[in-house]
Coordinates of C-alpha atoms in Angstrom, one line a residue:
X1 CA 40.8 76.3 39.2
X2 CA 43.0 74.8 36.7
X3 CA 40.8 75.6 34.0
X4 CA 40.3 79.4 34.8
X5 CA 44.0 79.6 34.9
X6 CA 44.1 78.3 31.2
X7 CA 41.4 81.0 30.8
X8 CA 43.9 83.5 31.9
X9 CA 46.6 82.2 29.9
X10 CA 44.6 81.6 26.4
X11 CA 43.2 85.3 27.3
X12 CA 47.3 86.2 27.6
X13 CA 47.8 84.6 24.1
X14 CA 44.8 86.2 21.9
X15 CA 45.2 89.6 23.4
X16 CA 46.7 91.8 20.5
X17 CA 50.4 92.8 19.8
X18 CA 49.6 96.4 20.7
X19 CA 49.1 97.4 24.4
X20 CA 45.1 97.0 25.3
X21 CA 43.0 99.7 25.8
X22 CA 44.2 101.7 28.3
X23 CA 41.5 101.8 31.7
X24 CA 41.0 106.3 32.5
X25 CA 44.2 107.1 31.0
X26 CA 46.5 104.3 32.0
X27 CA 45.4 105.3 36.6
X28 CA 43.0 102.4 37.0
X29 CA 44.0 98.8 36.3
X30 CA 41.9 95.7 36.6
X31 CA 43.8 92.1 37.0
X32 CA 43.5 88.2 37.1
X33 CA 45.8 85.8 38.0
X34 CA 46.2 82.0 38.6
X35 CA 48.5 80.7 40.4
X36 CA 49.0 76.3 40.5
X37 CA 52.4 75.6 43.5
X38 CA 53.3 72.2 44.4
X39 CA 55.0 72.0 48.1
X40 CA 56.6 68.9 49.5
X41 CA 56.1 70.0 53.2
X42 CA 53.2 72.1 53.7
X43 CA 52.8 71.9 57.5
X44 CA 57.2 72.0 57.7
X45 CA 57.0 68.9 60.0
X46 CA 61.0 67.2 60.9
X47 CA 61.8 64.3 58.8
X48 CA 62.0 62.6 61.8
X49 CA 58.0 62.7 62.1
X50 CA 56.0 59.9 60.3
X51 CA 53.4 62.0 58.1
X52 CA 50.9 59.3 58.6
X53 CA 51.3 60.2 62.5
X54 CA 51.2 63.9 62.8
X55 CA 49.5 64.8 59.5
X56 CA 47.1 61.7 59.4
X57 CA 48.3 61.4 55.7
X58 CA 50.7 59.2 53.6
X59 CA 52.3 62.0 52.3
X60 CA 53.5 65.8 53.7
X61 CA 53.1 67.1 49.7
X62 CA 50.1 69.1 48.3
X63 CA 49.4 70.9 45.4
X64 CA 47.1 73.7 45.6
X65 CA 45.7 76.6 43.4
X66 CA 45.3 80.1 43.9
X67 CA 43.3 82.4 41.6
X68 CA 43.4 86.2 42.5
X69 CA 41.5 89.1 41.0
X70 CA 41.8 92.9 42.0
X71 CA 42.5 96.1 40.6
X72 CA 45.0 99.3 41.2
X73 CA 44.7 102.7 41.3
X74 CA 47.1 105.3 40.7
X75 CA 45.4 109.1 40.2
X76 CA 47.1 112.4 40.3
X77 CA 45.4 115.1 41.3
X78 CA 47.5 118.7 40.7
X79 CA 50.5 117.9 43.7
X80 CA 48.5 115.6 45.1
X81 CA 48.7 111.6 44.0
X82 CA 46.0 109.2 45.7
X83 CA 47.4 105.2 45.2
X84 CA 45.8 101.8 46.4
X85 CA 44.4 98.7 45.5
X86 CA 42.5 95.6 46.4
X87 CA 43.4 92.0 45.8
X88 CA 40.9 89.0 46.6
X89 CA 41.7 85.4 46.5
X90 CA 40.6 82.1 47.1
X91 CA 43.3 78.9 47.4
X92 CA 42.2 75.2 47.1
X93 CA 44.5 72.2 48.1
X94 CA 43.8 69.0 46.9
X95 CA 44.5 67.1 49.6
X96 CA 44.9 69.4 52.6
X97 CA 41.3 70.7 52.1
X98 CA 41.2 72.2 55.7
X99 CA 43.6 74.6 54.5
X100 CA 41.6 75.7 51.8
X101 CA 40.4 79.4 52.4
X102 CA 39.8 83.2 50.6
X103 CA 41.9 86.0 51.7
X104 CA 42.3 89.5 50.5
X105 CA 44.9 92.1 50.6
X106 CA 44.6 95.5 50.1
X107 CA 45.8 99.5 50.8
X108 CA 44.5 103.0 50.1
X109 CA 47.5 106.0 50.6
X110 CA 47.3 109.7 50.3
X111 CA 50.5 111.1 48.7
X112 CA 50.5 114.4 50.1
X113 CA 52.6 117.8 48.9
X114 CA 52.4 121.1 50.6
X115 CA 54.5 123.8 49.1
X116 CA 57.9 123.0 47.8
X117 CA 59.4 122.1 51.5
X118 CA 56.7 119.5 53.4
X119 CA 55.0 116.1 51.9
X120 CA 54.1 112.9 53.2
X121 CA 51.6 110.1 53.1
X122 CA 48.5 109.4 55.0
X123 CA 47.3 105.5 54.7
X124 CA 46.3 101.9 55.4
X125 CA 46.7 98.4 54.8
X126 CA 45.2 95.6 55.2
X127 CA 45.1 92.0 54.8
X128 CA 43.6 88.5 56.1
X129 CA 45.2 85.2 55.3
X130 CA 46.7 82.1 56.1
X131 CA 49.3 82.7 59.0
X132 CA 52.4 80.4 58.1
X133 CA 52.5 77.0 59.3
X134 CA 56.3 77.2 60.5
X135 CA 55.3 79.9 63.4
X136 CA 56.8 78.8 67.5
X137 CA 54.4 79.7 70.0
X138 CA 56.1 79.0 73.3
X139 CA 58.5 76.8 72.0
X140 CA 56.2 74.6 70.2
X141 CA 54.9 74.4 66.3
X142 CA 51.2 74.2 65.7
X143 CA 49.7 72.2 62.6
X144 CA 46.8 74.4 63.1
X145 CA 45.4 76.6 60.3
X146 CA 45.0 79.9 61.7
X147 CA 44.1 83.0 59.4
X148 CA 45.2 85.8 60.5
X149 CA 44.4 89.8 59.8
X150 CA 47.1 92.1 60.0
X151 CA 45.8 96.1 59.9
X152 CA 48.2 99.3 59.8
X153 CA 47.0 102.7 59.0
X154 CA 49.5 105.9 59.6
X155 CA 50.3 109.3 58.6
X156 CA 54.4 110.6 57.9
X157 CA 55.3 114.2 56.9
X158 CA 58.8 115.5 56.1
X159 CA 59.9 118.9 56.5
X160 CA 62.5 120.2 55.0
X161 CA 63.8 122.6 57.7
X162 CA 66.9 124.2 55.7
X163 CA 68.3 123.1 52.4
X164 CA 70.3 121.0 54.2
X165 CA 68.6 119.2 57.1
X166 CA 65.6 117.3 57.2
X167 CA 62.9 116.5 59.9
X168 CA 60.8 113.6 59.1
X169 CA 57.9 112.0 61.7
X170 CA 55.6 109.1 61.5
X171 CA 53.0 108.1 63.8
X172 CA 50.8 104.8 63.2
X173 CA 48.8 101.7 64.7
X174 CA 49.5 97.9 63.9
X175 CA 46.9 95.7 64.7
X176 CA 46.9 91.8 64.4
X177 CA 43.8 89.3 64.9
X178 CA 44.1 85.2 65.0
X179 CA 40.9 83.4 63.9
X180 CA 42.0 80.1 65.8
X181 CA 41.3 79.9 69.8
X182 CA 45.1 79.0 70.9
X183 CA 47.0 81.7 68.9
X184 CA 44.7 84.5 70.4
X185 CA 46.5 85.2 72.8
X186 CA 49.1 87.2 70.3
X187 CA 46.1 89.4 68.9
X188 CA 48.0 92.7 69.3
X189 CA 47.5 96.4 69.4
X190 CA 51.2 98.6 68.3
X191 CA 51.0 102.3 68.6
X192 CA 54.0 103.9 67.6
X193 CA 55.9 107.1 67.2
X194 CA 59.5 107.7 64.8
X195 CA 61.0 110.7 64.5
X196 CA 64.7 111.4 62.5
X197 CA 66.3 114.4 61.7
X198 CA 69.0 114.1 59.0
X199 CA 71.6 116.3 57.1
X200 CA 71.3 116.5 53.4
X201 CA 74.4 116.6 50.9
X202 CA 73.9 119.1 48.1
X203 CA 73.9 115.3 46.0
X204 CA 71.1 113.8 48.0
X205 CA 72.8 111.6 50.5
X206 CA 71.8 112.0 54.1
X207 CA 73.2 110.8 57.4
X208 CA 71.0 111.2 60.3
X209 CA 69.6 110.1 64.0
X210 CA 66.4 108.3 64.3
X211 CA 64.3 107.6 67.8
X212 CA 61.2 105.2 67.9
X213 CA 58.9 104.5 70.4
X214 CA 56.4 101.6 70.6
X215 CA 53.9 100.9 72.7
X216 CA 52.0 97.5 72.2
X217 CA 49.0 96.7 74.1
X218 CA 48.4 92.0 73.9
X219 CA 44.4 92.5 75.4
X220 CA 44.3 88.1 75.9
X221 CA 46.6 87.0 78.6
X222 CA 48.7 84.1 78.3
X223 CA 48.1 81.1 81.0
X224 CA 51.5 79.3 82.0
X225 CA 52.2 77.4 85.8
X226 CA 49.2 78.4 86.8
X227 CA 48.9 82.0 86.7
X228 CA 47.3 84.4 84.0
X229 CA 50.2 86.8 82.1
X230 CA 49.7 90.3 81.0
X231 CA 52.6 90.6 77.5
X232 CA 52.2 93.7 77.1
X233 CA 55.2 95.7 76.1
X234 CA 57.0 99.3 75.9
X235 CA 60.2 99.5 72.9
X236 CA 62.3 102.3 72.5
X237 CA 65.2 102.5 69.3
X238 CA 67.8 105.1 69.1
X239 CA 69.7 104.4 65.9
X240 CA 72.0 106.5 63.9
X241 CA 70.5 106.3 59.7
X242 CA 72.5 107.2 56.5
X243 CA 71.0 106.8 53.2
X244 CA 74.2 107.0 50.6
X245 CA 75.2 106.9 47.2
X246 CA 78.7 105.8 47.3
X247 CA 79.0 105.9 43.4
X248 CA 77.0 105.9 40.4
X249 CA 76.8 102.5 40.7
X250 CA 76.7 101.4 44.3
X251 CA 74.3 102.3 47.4
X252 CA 74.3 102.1 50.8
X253 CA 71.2 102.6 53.7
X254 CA 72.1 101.4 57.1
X255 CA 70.4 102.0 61.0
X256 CA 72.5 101.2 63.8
X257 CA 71.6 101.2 67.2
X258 CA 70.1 100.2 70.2
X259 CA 67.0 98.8 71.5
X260 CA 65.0 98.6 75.0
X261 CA 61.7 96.3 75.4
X262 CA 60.0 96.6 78.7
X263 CA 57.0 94.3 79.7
X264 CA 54.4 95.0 82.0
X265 CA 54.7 91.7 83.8
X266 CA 58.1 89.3 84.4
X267 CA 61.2 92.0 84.2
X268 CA 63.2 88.7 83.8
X269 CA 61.6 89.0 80.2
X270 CA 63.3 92.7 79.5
X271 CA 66.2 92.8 76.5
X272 CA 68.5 95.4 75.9
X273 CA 71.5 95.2 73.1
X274 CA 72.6 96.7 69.8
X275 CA 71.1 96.3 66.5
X276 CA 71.9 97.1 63.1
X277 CA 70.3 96.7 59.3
X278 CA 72.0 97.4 56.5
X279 CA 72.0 96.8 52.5
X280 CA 74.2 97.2 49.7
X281 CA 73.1 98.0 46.1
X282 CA 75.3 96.9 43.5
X283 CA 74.4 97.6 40.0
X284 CA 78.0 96.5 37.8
X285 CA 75.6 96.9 35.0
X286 CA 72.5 98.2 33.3
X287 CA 71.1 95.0 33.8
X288 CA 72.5 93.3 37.0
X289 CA 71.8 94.3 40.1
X290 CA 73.3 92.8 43.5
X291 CA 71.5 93.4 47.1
X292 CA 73.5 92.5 50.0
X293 CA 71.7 92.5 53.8
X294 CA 72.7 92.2 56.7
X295 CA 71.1 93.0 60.3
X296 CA 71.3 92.2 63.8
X297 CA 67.7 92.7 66.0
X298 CA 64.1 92.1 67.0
X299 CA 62.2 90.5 64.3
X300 CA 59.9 93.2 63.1
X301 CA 57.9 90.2 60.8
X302 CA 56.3 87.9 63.6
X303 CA 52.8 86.7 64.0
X304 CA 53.9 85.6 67.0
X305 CA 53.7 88.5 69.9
X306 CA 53.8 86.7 73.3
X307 CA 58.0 86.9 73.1
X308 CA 60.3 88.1 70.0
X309 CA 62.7 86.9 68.0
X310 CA 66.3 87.8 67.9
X311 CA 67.3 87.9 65.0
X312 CA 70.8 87.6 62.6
X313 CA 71.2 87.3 59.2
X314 CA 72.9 88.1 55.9
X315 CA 70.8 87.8 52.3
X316 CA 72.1 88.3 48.9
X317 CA 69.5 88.9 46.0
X318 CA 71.1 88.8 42.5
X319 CA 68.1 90.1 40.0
X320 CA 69.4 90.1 36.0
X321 CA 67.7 91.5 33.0
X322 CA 68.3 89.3 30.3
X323 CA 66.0 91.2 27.6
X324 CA 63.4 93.7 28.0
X325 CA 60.4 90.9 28.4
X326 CA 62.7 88.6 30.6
X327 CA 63.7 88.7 34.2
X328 CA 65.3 86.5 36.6
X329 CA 65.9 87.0 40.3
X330 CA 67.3 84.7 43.1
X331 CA 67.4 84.7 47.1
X332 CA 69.6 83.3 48.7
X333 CA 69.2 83.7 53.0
X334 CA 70.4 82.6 56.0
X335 CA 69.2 83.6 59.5
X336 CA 70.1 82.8 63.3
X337 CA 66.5 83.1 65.3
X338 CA 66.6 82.9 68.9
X339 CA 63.5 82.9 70.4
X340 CA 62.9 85.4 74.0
X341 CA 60.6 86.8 76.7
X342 CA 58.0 84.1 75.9
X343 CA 56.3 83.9 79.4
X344 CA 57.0 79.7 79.1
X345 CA 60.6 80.2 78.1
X346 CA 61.4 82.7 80.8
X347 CA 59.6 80.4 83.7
X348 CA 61.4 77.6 82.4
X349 CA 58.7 75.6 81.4
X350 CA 59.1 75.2 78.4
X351 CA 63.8 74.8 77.0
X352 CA 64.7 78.1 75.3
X353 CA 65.5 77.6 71.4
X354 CA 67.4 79.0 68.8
X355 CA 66.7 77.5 65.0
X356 CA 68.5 78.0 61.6
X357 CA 66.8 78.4 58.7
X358 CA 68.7 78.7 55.1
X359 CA 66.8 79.5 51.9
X360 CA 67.8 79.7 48.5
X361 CA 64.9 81.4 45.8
X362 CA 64.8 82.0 42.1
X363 CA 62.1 83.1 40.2
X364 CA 62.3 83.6 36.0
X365 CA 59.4 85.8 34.5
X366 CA 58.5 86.1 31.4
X367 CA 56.0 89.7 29.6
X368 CA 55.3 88.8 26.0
X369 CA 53.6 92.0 25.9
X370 CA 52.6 94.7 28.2
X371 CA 49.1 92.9 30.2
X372 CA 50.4 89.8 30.6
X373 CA 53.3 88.0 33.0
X374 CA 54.0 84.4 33.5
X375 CA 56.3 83.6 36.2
X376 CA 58.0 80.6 37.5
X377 CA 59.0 80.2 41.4
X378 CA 61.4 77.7 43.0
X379 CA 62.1 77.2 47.1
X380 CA 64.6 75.2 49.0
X381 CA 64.5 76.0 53.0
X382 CA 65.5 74.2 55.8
X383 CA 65.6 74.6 59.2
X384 CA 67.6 73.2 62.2
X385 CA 66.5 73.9 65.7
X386 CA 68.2 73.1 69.2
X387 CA 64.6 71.4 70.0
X388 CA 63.6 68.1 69.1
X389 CA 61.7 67.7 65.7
X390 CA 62.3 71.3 65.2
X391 CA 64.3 70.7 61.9
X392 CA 62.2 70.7 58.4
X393 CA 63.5 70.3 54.4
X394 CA 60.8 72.1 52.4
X395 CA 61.0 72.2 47.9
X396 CA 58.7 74.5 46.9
X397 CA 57.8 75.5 42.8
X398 CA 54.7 77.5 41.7
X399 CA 54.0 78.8 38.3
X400 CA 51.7 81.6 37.4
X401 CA 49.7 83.4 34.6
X402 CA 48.9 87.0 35.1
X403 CA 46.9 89.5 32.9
X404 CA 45.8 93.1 33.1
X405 CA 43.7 95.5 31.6

């Protein structure tokens, strides 16, 4: 792997000064990438665990190496504009070898225009990888690899009703499969419905009032104290939206609300309570820009369905442009999880837990000429948790080599 990623990077280097032959006009591009990260905690076990113990191994560290290959496709057709693209790739540790697996990623969307007044997109996603190794299943984390596809096709359409107000709708499914026998039990099934209505400014800003409905069908029922549990689940969000330019410089989008979950078994399990998510776009100048989060709700990024996660957290993300070929951007995180409605957790089998997980991300990349990026990555996280062992330090750095054509 190492080799073929010198490949990529001698390719980078002998390519000419002047941009490469352009594939149908610049709408289809063909790519290769290597990727060599070195993590000091790959399964994110507590530093009060003896690696030897839990992981069988002298050491929690691994370096591993990703090559990816794919393509993208952007083609206009009159009003019409049809977009998507297909990455495969195949990662190989050197010591955690059971780990080792090829996954793929990849979308197809239909941007549609009718008239001057309605437009949407009609599309799907998919991809199947390695689920993350920090994931809580009923309290408990799992050193088992578990690859995981994640499927979402939809269709939105906005309508511009009047010059000044909006109607916008989106239907879609989410579907989620686990490969590994114990986390089957959160394969899941999410049809869902969002419509907003919002008032335009004559500049473009919009305030609005969004409803979403979710309906999300778990097939494998969960067994805990002896009895078989159906987590199926009905959500419903009313939030007021605004999308706003506040200057030339400075942006806001929030949604504030509230949400209802309902589950088919256990009404012990039901939540109710505000949420919010907003950021702030900053841009003091042409080439800094400053993105400030914050939000309050449901986790809408889990692989794990049987509960939720209540989540609250703020983000900064500082990206600079230092020159036209060199970017740096950082991450800096922090996040209160509280973990809910787990059938375990609300029978008291299993103590409820909340964890803390800070992060702090930069990444520095680097386009000698238009085909070819080389990036650098550095992670610190780490995580406290009310249960014991929950806590984990992790350092991760990667560097890649990418090239198109």
């Amino acid at each position: 792997m190492v080799r073929f990623g010198a490949a990529i990077i001698a390719a980078g280097v002998l390519v000419p000064v002047t941009d490469a032959v352009a594939l149908w006009d610049d709408k289809l591009e063909l790519f290769a990438a290597q990727t060599l990260t070195r993590d000091d905690n790959v399964f994110r076990i507590s530093s009060g665990l003896d690696p030897a113990v839990a992981l069988g191994s002298s050491s929690k560290g691994d370096t591993y190496s990703t090559t990816s290959l794919g393509f993208n496709l952007d083609f206009p057709v009159s009003r019409q504009r049809f977009q998507g693209g297909v990455t495969w790739n195949k990662t190989r540790y050197d010591r955690f070898t059971v780990l080792n697996g090829d996954g793929h990623q990849g979308q197809g969307i239909w941007v549609w225009q009718v008239g001057n007044d309605i437009s949407g997109q009609l599309g799907y996603t998919e991809t199947f990888g390695l689920a993350s190794l920090a994931n809580i299943q009923s309290g408990v984390q799992s050193s088992t690899p578990n690859f995981l596809t994640t499927q979402r096709a939809f269709f939105n359409a906005a309508y511009l009703l009047t010059p000044r107000w909006r109607l916008r709708g989106e239907a879609g499914r989410l579907k989620q499969s686990n490969e590994v026998p114990e986390r089957k039990v959160n394969d899941t099934s999410t049809d869902s419905v969002d419509l907003t209505v919002s008032y335009v400014t004559p500049v473009s800003n919009q305030i609005g009032l969004g409803v979403r409905v979710e309906d999300s069908r778990l097939p494998n029922r969960q067994f805990v104290a002896g009895d078989l549990f159906d987590n199926s689940y009905r959500q419903q969000n009313v939030a007021a939206v605004t999308d706003w330019t506040l200057t030339g410089s400075s942006h806001l989008s929030a949604r504030v609300g509230s949400v209802r979950r309902t589950y088919t078994q256990l009404p012990q399990r039901d939540f109710e309570g505000g949420t919010f998510n907003a950021a702030y776009d900053w841009k003091p100048t042409g080439k800094l820009t400053l993105i400030a989060a914050a939000q309050k709700g449901i986790s809408t990024s889990e692989q794990i369905n049987i509960g939720f996660v209540l989540v609250k957290g703020v983000a900064l993300r500082p990206a600079l442009r230092l020159t036209d070929k060199v970017n740096i951007a950082g991450a800096f995180e922090y996040s209160n999880r509280e973990y809910r409605s787990d059938p375990a957790l609300a029978l008291g089998v299993v103590p409820n837990r909340t964890d803390r997980v800070r992060s702090a991300a930069v990444t520095a990349s680097y386009r000698p000429i238009r085909t070819v990026t080389l990036q650098m990555a550095l992670l610190h996280e780490t995580r406290s948790s009310t249960a014991a062992f929950g806590d984990y330090a992790a350092n991760v750095v990667s560097a890649t080599a990418r090239i198109g054509f």
